[in-house]
Amino acid sequence: MQISSVNDVKIYNLSHGKSLPEWLSDRKKRQLQKKDVDIQRRIELIQDFEMPTVCTSIKVSRDGQYILAAGTYKPRIRCYDTYQLSLKFERCLDSDVVAFEILSDDYSKIVFLHTDRYVEFHSQHGHYYKTRIPKFGRDFSYHYPSCDLYFVGPSSDIYRLNLEQGRFLNSLQTDAVEHNVCDINPVHHLFASGTSEGKVECWDPRVRKRVGLLDCALSSLTEGMEVNSLPSVSALKFNGSLVMAVGTSTGQVLLYDLRSSQPLLVKDHFYNLPIKSLNFHDHMDLVVSSDPKIIKMWNKDSGKVFSSIQTESNINDVCMYPHSGMLFTANEDPKMNTFYIPALGPAPRWCSFLDNLTEELEESPESTVYDDYKFVTRKDLDNLGLSHLVGSSLLRAYMHGYFMDIRLYHKVKSMANPFAYEEYRKDKIRQKIEETRTQRVQVKTLPKVNKELALKLIEEGDDEVELTSRKKKGKALPTILGDDRFKVMFENTDYQVDEQSEEFRLLNPIVSKVSQKRKKKLRLLAQNAASQEAQEEEEEDEEEGQASSEEESSDDDKSWVEEVREQRRLLKEEKRDRQRQQRKDADRNTVLLERKSGEGQKNSITAENKTTSQPQFYQLKSGEEFRGFNDVSRKQKLQKASLEERLKLEEHSGTSNMADNTVGSKQLTFTLRKSEQQRKQQQAERDHHEERKKLRRSAGHLSSARGRGWAGDRGRGRGRGRGQQ
């Protein structure tokens, strides 16, 4: 038995512990129960309360005497008699069970819905009848007044099978694409079906008409919730005549009053897993909802969590024993769990001894700590030389190690290391020596990287240590130099601070001012701490001195602004100097072209030189004619001359565009560079003109002699008319 407490609510897991193999003989089982402590503490409430592989669903009969569970593999149904605390019978089936319902007060009438569309009826002696429905079923409900079975599945139809007449009736036509679950109200027998679109359709079985429609998908969405798909209805349960609980595939439970379309309460499991089952505990006004990971019990009025249960394996179904604090779970595990919660109610009549057992456990609680045992790992066993004891009764395996008797551990420890006390004494002496060494003057070694930063941090750290040492309860804070997280900053050269960079030079005045203010503040705090220990007269004088220092500090607040401006001015000048130097370097690298001596003709420039945008320079050779720039009258005459005269003069002299300067005469030729878009436009125009020239044809052959003669006659006629007039 395992005891846990959630929200101060004790939960007893009666199925916890080892289960004995079936193939063991009774004698072997008795021997194991005498030797094994876990088996001795185990409580087998119901004998063989398990399935071969997995249990899918579990229910209790209305008289409370029988517990029926369906599972696999192989598909079977097991019935347990609570009065005998043992298995009553077991029946194997042809296929897995999707859902089953107990029609009678005991186990005499049972209906099973199988995965292969078969509906199987069992009586007290066993199999009675089997029939088939048109589509695969997912859930069904039994309507007691009319003896009708309502089947829902992956279709829009709800099939009805009347057990009194023994035939199928007309199905209910719905607007939904698929149906997942269904339920019938036990008071007024309203039939409700949950669809895959997140809606609940309510039908009146008397008139076979839909009387209501609830959109639960929209109401289940909360703020901050991630929606990957449309929430569908995965569980449905009525409580009384007006309350209905709806579970969605995204892990929300909605409580509805049938008179309202809005939910009274929305409870989220926060696991984003579909709700498997819903139950109501009327005595405590609780809702018991479960998903594959957890069972939550919460108040149906406020939503406050009462308690919760987490199992080792996934949960398939939950069944509460009526009028008690016991519940059963069907898991993805052979063992079916049994939980007893005294806060929910008393134990059932057939296991009333649980109340006395739990009361005794609460009066004398057991310690969960193994005080008489020592936990050791495999490495500890190797060091002690006890590896050969693995598998014996002296070592009990637990998690990643073993438990052994504490007396044995101390005895082996003293034998394995007899000089342990001497080592302990030497360690203590070494610690005392190191403490005395810290009082000496220590030589501080600076790191190789960021020496100035390290020195600055050391100075600031000394100020803080001096301040904290003045305080009685002050504790020195760890510094950056002593923190391993910042160790790389003083070892790797990639973290070296570049003091010549623009960012550092602009930020350094601000940082230096902040550090200065910080140092002043530390000094002021130190003075305050010292003044508290002095007399009252000295305190007054010290306070006046502090005020004057504060005024001085307020005057220096704006000094860092001027320093930042000065740094910016220097940076701009350096930038201009660099640009000038770059232009000079570009001038030196330009190509110098030679001119032939004695020739005053224009040097031919190739098409490649025309496309270049770099300036061209010429060098004067010996014997080359030099022209000065004093002939101002000649320039004026050329400027006043017409274009024709200037062209004739250039043709006669053989030069053009002559420019005189202090170096000599130079001939400058240049072309304007056109943009890529202009060149493309001009080329397109030229192509267009060439194309038009090719397409243009003469219209002379279209004129006829008649036309020309007619025009001539008309002209002559006009002439004669004028002459006659």
XYZ file of C-alpha atoms in Angstrom:
725
model
C 0.000 0.000 0.000
C 1.253 3.441 -0.935
C 0.246 6.600 0.922
C 0.338 10.032 -0.698
C -1.002 13.429 0.294
C -2.197 16.111 -2.144
C -3.686 19.331 -0.688
C -3.640 17.663 2.754
C -5.867 14.868 1.451
C -4.599 11.361 2.173
C -4.811 8.953 -0.772
C -4.206 5.222 -0.243
C -3.174 3.173 -3.269
C -4.289 -0.322 -2.321
C -2.893 -1.930 -5.491
C 0.680 -0.732 -4.972
C 3.283 -3.436 -4.473
C 4.589 -6.567 -6.102
C 2.224 -9.084 -7.596
C 3.018 -12.784 -7.204
C 3.360 -14.899 -10.362
C 0.465 -17.219 -11.077
C 2.702 -20.206 -11.741
C 4.077 -20.225 -8.165
C 2.770 -22.880 -5.831
C 0.990 -22.008 -2.602
C 4.010 -23.117 -0.587
C 6.332 -20.780 -2.540
C 3.910 -17.898 -2.110
C 3.808 -18.419 1.666
C 7.599 -18.506 1.803
C 7.848 -15.263 -0.181
C 5.325 -13.584 2.077
C 7.446 -14.491 5.107
C 10.739 -13.222 3.587
C 9.839 -10.273 1.341
C 8.853 -7.110 3.211
C 7.125 -5.574 0.187
C 4.853 -8.582 -0.172
C 4.108 -8.504 3.550
C 3.006 -4.865 3.352
C 0.941 -5.515 0.237
C -2.859 -5.439 0.581
C -4.622 -7.683 -1.914
C -8.110 -6.282 -1.543
C -9.617 -8.372 -4.367
C -7.878 -11.508 -5.502
C -6.501 -11.483 -9.103
C -7.741 -7.955 -9.689
C -5.845 -7.539 -12.974
C -5.877 -8.229 -16.715
C -3.391 -10.153 -18.866
C -2.213 -7.042 -20.724
C -4.482 -3.954 -20.687
C -7.783 -2.991 -19.102
C -9.990 -0.730 -21.258
C -13.117 -0.102 -19.149
C -14.483 -0.891 -15.698
C -17.966 -0.608 -14.107
C -19.803 -1.473 -10.881
C -23.251 -3.054 -10.826
C -26.128 -1.096 -9.343
C -26.385 -3.359 -6.309
C -22.675 -2.772 -5.581
C -21.839 -6.458 -5.342
C -20.102 -7.022 -8.674
C -17.266 -5.256 -10.478
C -16.976 -5.939 -14.213
C -13.866 -5.100 -16.242
C -13.129 -5.519 -19.956
C -9.610 -5.906 -21.275
C -7.213 -7.712 -23.563
C -5.222 -9.729 -24.704
C -7.046 -11.979 -25.473
C -10.330 -10.005 -25.369
C -12.226 -10.939 -22.257
C -14.582 -9.810 -19.528
C -13.973 -10.489 -15.846
C -16.511 -10.292 -13.035
C -15.413 -9.916 -9.405
C -17.647 -10.630 -6.428
C -17.013 -8.073 -3.712
C -18.667 -10.205 -1.034
C -16.180 -12.984 -1.732
C -13.286 -10.611 -2.640
C -12.378 -12.853 -5.546
C -12.976 -13.525 -9.234
C -16.442 -14.892 -9.961
C -16.095 -15.721 -13.672
C -14.134 -14.863 -16.802
C -15.472 -14.951 -20.370
C -13.370 -14.603 -23.511
C -14.756 -12.714 -26.502
C -14.164 -12.723 -30.254
C -12.996 -9.096 -30.517
C -12.043 -6.150 -28.334
C -14.710 -4.301 -26.395
C -15.320 -0.609 -27.194
C -17.946 -0.099 -24.477
C -20.297 -2.189 -22.376
C -23.364 -1.539 -20.240
C -24.942 -3.456 -17.334
C -28.704 -3.549 -17.961
C -29.738 -5.320 -14.748
C -28.949 -4.719 -11.083
C -26.445 -7.565 -11.112
C -24.360 -9.222 -13.848
C -27.265 -11.189 -15.396
C -27.797 -8.818 -18.387
C -24.818 -7.220 -20.124
C -24.452 -5.605 -23.566
C -21.064 -5.336 -25.326
C -20.155 -3.136 -28.311
C -17.213 -4.637 -30.225
C -14.699 -3.108 -32.589
C -16.006 -5.202 -35.516
C -19.551 -3.609 -35.421
C -21.040 -6.518 -33.458
C -23.388 -5.972 -30.522
C -23.230 -8.945 -28.150
C -25.732 -9.772 -25.378
C -24.815 -11.878 -22.364
C -27.109 -13.395 -19.799
C -26.323 -15.016 -16.488
C -25.137 -18.253 -18.064
C -23.044 -16.626 -20.824
C -23.414 -15.619 -24.476
C -27.045 -15.037 -25.503
C -27.274 -13.207 -28.864
C -25.159 -11.250 -31.335
C -26.189 -8.743 -34.017
C -24.516 -6.118 -36.159
C -24.952 -2.369 -36.663
C -24.459 -0.635 -40.067
C -21.420 1.449 -39.040
C -18.619 1.059 -36.530
C -19.742 2.153 -33.085
C -17.957 4.371 -30.570
C -20.453 4.531 -27.696
C -24.020 3.592 -26.786
C -26.641 4.268 -24.091
C -29.693 2.408 -22.840
C -33.083 4.140 -22.590
C -34.965 2.305 -19.817
C -38.562 3.509 -20.458
C -38.594 2.354 -24.092
C -35.952 -0.412 -23.919
C -34.011 1.259 -26.772
C -30.280 1.132 -27.352
C -28.819 4.264 -28.993
C -25.564 3.699 -30.922
C -23.309 6.535 -32.133
C -20.280 6.329 -34.390
C -18.470 7.864 -37.381
C -21.680 8.802 -39.210
C -24.473 11.335 -39.019
C -27.068 8.685 -38.053
C -27.860 7.549 -34.505
C -29.015 3.920 -34.673
C -31.797 2.616 -32.433
C -32.239 -1.018 -31.443
C -35.396 -1.908 -29.528
C -34.849 -4.857 -27.199
C -38.539 -5.428 -26.542
C -39.427 -5.873 -30.228
C -36.054 -7.275 -31.186
C -35.561 -5.065 -34.261
C -33.932 -1.843 -35.447
C -36.044 1.307 -35.478
C -35.698 4.387 -37.658
C -32.414 6.108 -36.939
C -32.113 9.731 -35.847
C -30.885 12.029 -38.627
C -28.436 14.653 -37.315
C -26.416 17.485 -38.857
C -23.113 16.249 -37.447
C -20.477 14.405 -39.437
C -19.363 12.072 -36.622
C -20.475 11.272 -33.080
C -18.056 10.311 -30.310
C -20.025 9.842 -27.067
C -23.595 9.854 -25.805
C -25.518 9.777 -22.523
C -29.116 9.749 -21.242
C -30.315 11.883 -18.348
C -31.485 9.587 -15.493
C -34.331 11.970 -14.459
C -36.180 13.148 -17.597
C -34.367 10.778 -20.052
C -33.037 13.467 -22.404
C -30.632 11.965 -24.931
C -27.404 13.913 -25.633
C -24.668 13.176 -28.159
C -21.212 14.769 -28.485
C -19.907 15.349 -32.015
C -16.448 15.682 -33.523
C -17.212 19.337 -34.394
C -17.314 20.226 -30.702
C -21.126 20.389 -30.422
C -23.660 18.602 -28.213
C -27.028 17.694 -29.703
C -29.946 17.004 -27.347
C -32.904 14.848 -28.475
C -36.246 14.023 -26.918
C -36.770 10.234 -27.295
C -40.556 10.653 -27.077
C -40.911 12.712 -30.276
C -37.528 11.861 -31.852
C -36.716 15.528 -32.525
C -33.746 17.633 -31.654
C -34.570 20.068 -28.856
C -31.222 21.789 -28.325
C -27.726 22.392 -29.677
C -24.663 23.540 -27.691
C -21.425 24.784 -29.278
C -18.831 23.612 -26.747
C -15.768 24.106 -28.957
C -16.054 27.894 -28.925
C -16.789 28.039 -25.206
C -13.785 25.867 -24.321
C -11.268 28.331 -25.787
C -9.495 30.457 -23.178
C -7.009 33.330 -23.357
C -3.472 32.318 -24.283
C -4.562 28.869 -25.443
C -2.878 27.463 -28.557
C -5.423 25.882 -30.901
C -4.071 23.367 -33.414
C -7.390 21.776 -34.341
C -11.090 22.056 -33.594
C -11.832 20.652 -30.110
C -14.187 17.682 -30.240
C -16.349 16.245 -27.474
C -14.662 13.224 -25.861
C -16.751 12.716 -22.673
C -20.322 13.441 -21.572
C -22.107 12.985 -18.242
C -25.405 14.144 -16.671
C -25.861 15.002 -12.986
C -29.420 15.371 -11.810
C -31.968 16.951 -14.114
C -30.201 20.194 -15.107
C -26.408 19.809 -14.836
C -24.314 18.355 -17.657
C -20.527 18.003 -17.872
C -18.777 17.984 -21.250
C -15.138 16.961 -21.778
C -13.184 18.029 -24.847
C -10.271 16.508 -26.719
C -8.015 19.430 -25.687
C -8.339 18.786 -21.947
C -11.154 21.154 -20.861
C -14.237 20.269 -18.816
C -17.334 22.463 -19.247
C -20.235 22.490 -16.775
C -23.589 23.470 -18.281
C -27.017 24.255 -16.963
C -29.447 22.913 -19.560
C -31.376 26.180 -19.392
C -28.379 28.191 -20.629
C -26.169 28.006 -23.713
C -23.129 29.383 -21.847
C -21.064 27.179 -19.534
C -21.208 27.774 -15.798
C -17.546 26.806 -15.369
C -14.612 25.818 -17.578
C -11.890 23.684 -15.979
C -8.607 23.038 -17.804
C -6.393 20.024 -17.052
C -3.385 21.766 -18.715
C -2.177 18.518 -20.277
C -3.749 19.083 -23.728
C -4.996 15.472 -23.615
C -8.570 14.287 -24.222
C -10.847 13.829 -21.231
C -11.490 10.109 -20.781
C -14.234 9.975 -18.142
C -16.441 12.224 -15.998
C -18.059 11.386 -12.647
C -19.911 13.315 -9.930
C -19.541 12.959 -6.181
C -22.820 14.322 -4.833
C -21.929 14.180 -1.142
C -18.956 16.572 -1.525
C -20.249 18.439 -4.626
C -17.176 17.359 -6.569
C -16.481 16.572 -10.204
C -14.028 13.733 -10.861
C -12.500 14.179 -14.329
C -9.657 12.169 -15.783
C -7.349 12.270 -18.773
C -4.602 9.728 -19.606
C -2.184 11.352 -17.122
C -4.137 12.521 -14.085
C -7.401 12.281 -12.141
C -8.594 15.638 -10.805
C -11.248 16.185 -8.148
C -12.571 19.753 -7.991
C -15.580 21.643 -6.695
C -18.318 22.015 -9.284
C -19.356 25.464 -8.002
C -15.980 27.221 -7.640
C -13.607 24.982 -9.622
C -11.170 24.762 -6.683
C -9.048 21.625 -6.789
C -9.808 19.214 -3.964
C -7.130 16.631 -4.781
C -5.544 14.769 -7.669
C -4.138 11.325 -8.447
C -1.326 10.517 -10.861
C -0.723 6.931 -11.921
C 2.365 5.266 -13.361
C 0.573 4.228 -16.573
C -2.014 5.932 -18.765
C -5.627 5.896 -17.622
C -8.398 4.496 -19.832
C -11.414 4.668 -17.515
C -12.388 5.638 -13.954
C -15.234 4.153 -11.933
C -16.336 5.376 -8.493
C -17.884 2.985 -6.056
C -21.246 4.549 -5.043
C -21.585 6.229 -1.631
C -17.966 5.687 -0.616
C -14.486 7.091 -0.997
C -13.189 4.275 -3.211
C -12.551 4.416 -6.953
C -11.152 2.008 -9.541
C -9.095 2.811 -12.633
C -8.579 0.903 -15.880
C -5.001 1.484 -17.070
C -2.619 0.675 -19.885
C -1.174 -1.888 -17.512
C -2.142 -5.390 -16.375
C -2.908 -4.213 -12.847
C -6.139 -2.315 -12.159
C -5.603 0.317 -9.475
C -7.756 0.710 -6.386
C -7.655 4.022 -4.519
C -9.233 4.802 -1.189
C -9.716 8.449 -0.108
C -11.208 8.702 3.426
C -12.008 12.400 2.894
C -14.557 11.493 0.188
C -16.443 8.964 2.300
C -16.225 5.748 4.276
C -15.001 2.455 2.939
C -17.573 0.113 1.318
C -19.311 -2.412 3.507
C -17.377 -5.361 2.084
C -14.005 -3.785 3.039
C -14.919 -1.866 6.190
C -11.614 -2.917 7.786
C -9.920 -0.193 5.679
C -11.302 2.494 8.004
C -9.637 0.950 11.041
C -6.407 0.413 9.079
C -6.183 4.013 7.894
C -6.958 5.363 11.361
C -4.093 3.353 12.812
C -1.738 4.584 10.096
C -2.696 8.209 10.786
C -2.100 7.791 14.528
C 1.353 6.224 14.068
C 2.748 7.503 10.774
C 5.750 5.645 9.378
C 8.967 7.423 8.597
C 9.748 7.342 4.905
C 13.484 7.838 5.574
C 15.626 4.744 5.981
C 17.445 5.710 9.194
C 19.003 2.286 9.685
C 20.292 1.968 6.111
C 22.974 3.685 4.068
C 22.556 4.332 0.337
C 25.677 3.489 -1.680
C 26.409 3.517 -5.401
C 28.321 0.971 -7.421
C 31.419 3.166 -7.263
C 31.224 3.282 -3.455
C 31.011 -0.504 -3.364
C 34.147 -0.761 -5.526
C 36.025 1.606 -3.211
C 34.959 -0.391 -0.158
C 35.676 -3.724 -1.825
C 32.090 -4.970 -1.482
C 31.286 -5.590 -5.150
C 31.001 -9.303 -4.480
C 27.959 -8.662 -2.254
C 25.798 -7.542 -5.208
C 22.857 -9.926 -5.425
C 23.062 -11.034 -1.805
C 20.644 -10.229 1.002
C 23.052 -7.656 2.470
C 22.408 -5.241 -0.419
C 18.952 -4.165 -1.546
C 18.833 -2.637 -5.038
C 17.162 0.768 -5.218
C 17.239 3.193 -8.185
C 20.892 3.683 -9.248
C 22.433 2.111 -6.132
C 21.858 -0.120 -3.127
C 20.746 0.077 0.508
C 22.955 -1.584 3.106
C 22.898 -1.746 6.896
C 24.453 1.359 8.457
C 26.359 -0.732 11.030
C 27.924 -2.833 8.289
C 28.827 0.329 6.379
C 30.643 1.917 9.345
C 32.489 -1.317 10.130
C 33.694 -1.788 6.540
C 34.572 1.917 6.272
C 36.820 1.749 9.326
C 38.499 -1.422 8.051
C 38.987 -0.124 4.512
C 40.489 3.199 5.643
C 41.949 2.932 9.176
C 43.698 6.287 8.839
C 40.527 8.246 8.195
C 40.867 10.141 11.488
C 44.427 11.163 10.669
C 43.311 12.484 7.265
C 40.493 14.414 8.889
C 42.933 15.933 11.412
C 45.353 16.975 8.631
C 42.536 18.605 6.643
C 41.517 20.666 9.651
C 45.119 21.810 10.228
C 45.469 22.757 6.560
C 42.266 24.840 6.716
C 43.549 26.710 9.787
C 46.855 27.511 8.042
C 45.057 28.824 4.967
C 42.897 31.071 7.145
C 46.004 32.632 8.722
C 47.589 33.129 5.290
C 44.684 35.246 4.135
C 45.636 37.875 6.757
C 49.036 38.448 5.125
C 49.748 40.918 2.342
C 48.956 39.193 -0.928
C 50.544 40.065 -4.247
C 47.853 40.585 -6.833
C 48.675 39.165 -10.248
C 46.899 40.695 -13.221
C 45.679 38.566 -16.133
C 47.246 38.775 -19.594
C 44.046 39.997 -21.253
C 42.196 43.172 -20.184
C 44.738 44.145 -17.507
C 43.338 47.661 -17.069
C 39.793 46.358 -16.656
C 40.953 43.785 -14.103
C 42.846 46.453 -12.155
C 39.774 48.674 -12.163
C 37.576 45.832 -10.901
C 40.074 45.004 -8.165
C 40.071 48.609 -6.944
C 36.283 48.761 -6.914
C 36.134 45.407 -5.144
C 38.491 46.667 -2.445
C 36.223 49.663 -1.845
C 33.197 47.389 -1.469
C 35.065 45.044 0.871
C 36.141 47.999 2.981
C 32.547 49.217 3.165
C 31.094 45.811 4.066
C 33.790 45.226 6.675
C 32.556 48.310 8.547
C 29.103 46.808 8.816
C 28.436 44.241 11.486
C 26.272 41.951 9.391
C 27.703 42.797 5.980
C 28.701 40.003 3.597
C 31.094 40.524 0.714
C 29.562 39.862 -2.700
C 31.405 37.749 -5.292
C 33.408 39.753 -7.836
C 33.652 39.290 -11.588
C 37.287 38.165 -11.303
C 36.303 35.380 -8.933
C 33.334 34.212 -11.001
C 33.977 31.322 -13.394
C 31.320 32.585 -15.797
C 33.526 35.600 -16.720
C 36.829 33.721 -16.686
C 37.111 33.610 -20.480
C 37.000 37.421 -20.678
C 40.457 37.579 -19.046
C 41.957 34.607 -20.933
C 40.804 34.798 -24.550
C 42.298 37.593 -26.678
C 39.043 37.878 -28.656
C 37.569 39.643 -25.619
C 40.330 42.298 -25.499
C 38.884 45.811 -25.089
C 39.969 48.070 -27.978
C 40.485 51.473 -26.377
C 41.115 53.151 -29.756
C 37.746 52.181 -31.202
C 35.087 54.807 -31.769
C 32.559 53.133 -29.465
C 35.004 52.978 -26.558
C 36.110 56.593 -26.929
C 32.500 57.816 -26.947
C 31.411 55.678 -23.989
C 34.537 56.022 -21.882
C 33.708 59.542 -20.534
C 30.279 58.349 -19.411
C 31.606 55.141 -17.853
C 34.407 56.973 -16.101
C 31.951 59.487 -14.673
C 29.656 56.696 -13.476
C 32.578 54.940 -11.818
C 33.655 58.195 -10.173
C 30.156 58.750 -8.847
C 30.096 55.169 -7.617
C 33.385 55.654 -5.768
C 32.097 58.873 -4.215
C 28.946 57.100 -3.145
C 30.987 54.318 -1.545
C 33.083 56.873 0.299
C 29.926 58.636 1.498
C 28.470 55.361 2.720
C 31.711 54.600 4.531
C 31.631 58.015 6.144
C 28.020 57.447 7.219
C 28.943 54.110 8.746
C 31.832 55.721 10.606
C 29.727 58.641 11.737
C 27.172 56.327 13.329
C 29.835 55.108 15.720
C 31.097 58.657 16.579
C 29.515 61.175 18.903
C 26.587 63.420 18.061
C 28.684 66.587 17.608
C 30.982 64.873 15.162
C 27.934 63.533 13.300
C 26.638 67.075 12.701
C 29.997 68.232 11.322
C 30.193 65.190 9.105
C 26.725 65.813 7.708
C 27.706 69.386 6.705
C 30.793 68.043 4.961
C 28.669 65.570 3.074
C 26.362 68.308 1.822
C 29.270 70.286 0.388
C 30.605 67.208 -1.384
C 27.201 66.575 -2.884
C 27.105 70.125 -4.241
C 30.503 69.638 -5.836
C 29.365 66.398 -7.391
C 26.275 68.101 -8.811
C 28.533 70.709 -10.489
C 30.602 67.984 -12.142
C 27.599 66.169 -13.630
C 27.838 68.078 -16.929
C 31.579 67.711 -17.403
C 31.208 64.366 -19.192
C 29.116 66.075 -21.901
C 32.035 68.305 -22.879
C 34.355 65.322 -22.949
C 32.015 63.446 -25.274
C 31.834 66.488 -27.592
C 35.627 66.750 -27.649
C 35.929 63.071 -28.532
C 33.426 63.464 -31.351
C 35.337 66.460 -32.738
C 38.584 64.497 -32.674
C 36.937 61.553 -34.406
C 35.637 63.820 -37.200
C 39.097 65.320 -37.743
C 40.680 61.887 -37.888
C 38.057 60.795 -40.379
C 38.791 63.808 -42.639
C 42.531 63.132 -42.427
C 41.994 59.548 -43.453
C 39.913 60.627 -46.450
C 42.613 63.093 -47.570
C 45.253 60.404 -47.265
C 43.116 58.020 -49.309
C 42.728 60.601 -52.080
C 46.497 61.186 -52.145
C 47.155 57.481 -52.402
C 44.690 57.239 -55.284
C 46.493 60.098 -57.100
C 49.822 58.339 -56.760
C 48.411 55.158 -58.226
C 46.985 56.779 -61.370
C 48.527 56.024 -64.732
C 50.960 58.615 -66.122
C 50.873 58.876 -69.877
C 53.863 60.098 -71.823
C 53.664 62.658 -74.587
C 56.001 62.681 -77.566
C 58.494 65.553 -77.567
C 58.378 68.178 -80.347
C 54.860 67.229 -81.389
C 52.046 69.596 -80.680
C 49.433 67.330 -82.132
C 46.587 65.864 -80.212
C 47.255 62.458 -78.749
C 44.753 59.873 -79.884
C 42.743 58.379 -77.078
C 41.345 54.908 -77.518
C 37.786 53.859 -76.716
C 38.990 52.058 -73.626
C 40.507 55.247 -72.187
C 37.267 57.116 -72.887
C 35.254 54.723 -70.781
C 37.596 55.064 -67.814
C 36.551 57.557 -65.159
C 40.005 57.991 -63.589
C 41.925 61.297 -64.245
C 44.866 61.205 -66.712
C 48.170 62.940 -66.118
C 50.956 63.800 -68.586
C 54.656 64.176 -68.003
C 56.830 66.780 -69.756
C 59.983 65.500 -71.404
C 63.163 67.331 -72.223
C 62.920 69.510 -75.375
C 59.158 69.884 -75.051
C 57.796 73.364 -75.684
C 56.583 75.130 -72.586
C 53.814 77.699 -72.633
C 53.120 80.148 -69.916
C 49.815 81.618 -68.769
C 50.632 85.272 -69.045
C 49.088 85.684 -72.480
C 45.738 86.906 -71.231
C 44.899 88.869 -74.354
C 45.180 85.754 -76.470
C 42.679 83.942 -74.284
C 40.273 86.867 -74.458
C 40.473 86.917 -78.251
C 39.701 83.225 -78.401
C 36.724 83.668 -76.103
C 35.307 86.540 -78.209
C 35.857 84.716 -81.521
C 33.033 82.855 -83.170
C 32.759 79.100 -83.348
C 33.824 79.044 -86.990
C 36.955 81.055 -86.269
C 37.888 78.893 -83.302
C 37.496 75.709 -85.354
C 39.647 77.126 -88.169
C 42.293 78.135 -85.679
C 42.328 74.681 -84.137
C 42.567 72.982 -87.520
C 45.419 75.262 -88.515
C 47.367 74.672 -85.317
C 46.528 70.974 -85.138
C 45.481 71.120 -81.464
C 42.228 71.678 -79.668
C 41.103 72.458 -76.133
C 44.503 73.752 -75.093
C 44.799 74.660 -71.396
C 47.821 76.434 -69.960
C 48.962 76.153 -66.365
C 52.134 76.347 -64.342
C 53.189 72.841 -65.338
C 52.769 73.291 -69.076
C 50.320 72.993 -71.933
C 47.880 70.104 -71.768
C 45.162 68.845 -74.034
C 42.068 67.737 -72.139
C 39.434 65.544 -73.712
C 36.468 64.118 -71.848
C 33.108 62.526 -72.492
C 29.998 62.680 -70.354
C 28.990 59.346 -68.948
C 25.400 58.438 -69.532
C 23.364 56.277 -67.281
C 22.421 52.744 -68.185
C 18.769 53.728 -68.638
C 19.654 56.569 -71.064
C 21.864 54.291 -73.135
C 19.138 51.686 -73.345
C 16.580 54.331 -74.399
C 18.847 55.741 -77.157
C 19.623 52.238 -78.432
C 15.906 51.436 -78.541
C 15.215 54.625 -80.525
C 17.953 53.804 -83.022
C 16.597 50.281 -83.468
C 13.115 51.672 -83.952
C 14.301 54.089 -86.691
C 16.201 51.342 -88.500
C 13.127 49.131 -88.427
C 10.907 51.913 -89.800
C 13.362 52.549 -92.627
C 13.191 48.925 -93.666
C 9.389 48.838 -93.593
C 8.855 52.148 -95.474
C 7.921 51.664 -99.161
C 7.479 54.146 -102.025
C 3.897 54.941 -103.071
C 4.771 56.035 -106.648
C 3.541 52.837 -108.259
C 0.051 53.420 -106.851
C -0.545 56.556 -109.017
C -2.184 55.972 -112.530
C -2.176 57.907 -115.813
C -5.864 58.570 -115.494
C -5.356 60.171 -112.241
C -2.557 62.372 -113.429
C -4.383 63.334 -116.624
C -7.534 64.053 -114.736
C -5.654 66.254 -112.370
C -3.941 67.998 -115.350
C -7.216 68.475 -117.245
C -8.785 69.894 -114.180
C -5.885 72.284 -113.838
C -6.099 73.347 -117.461
C -9.811 73.788 -117.265
C -9.413 76.078 -114.364
C -6.836 78.058 -116.353
C -9.205 78.479 -119.292
C -11.955 79.562 -117.027
C -9.830 82.211 -115.507
C -8.667 83.370 -118.924
C -12.252 83.684 -120.187
C -13.218 85.619 -117.227
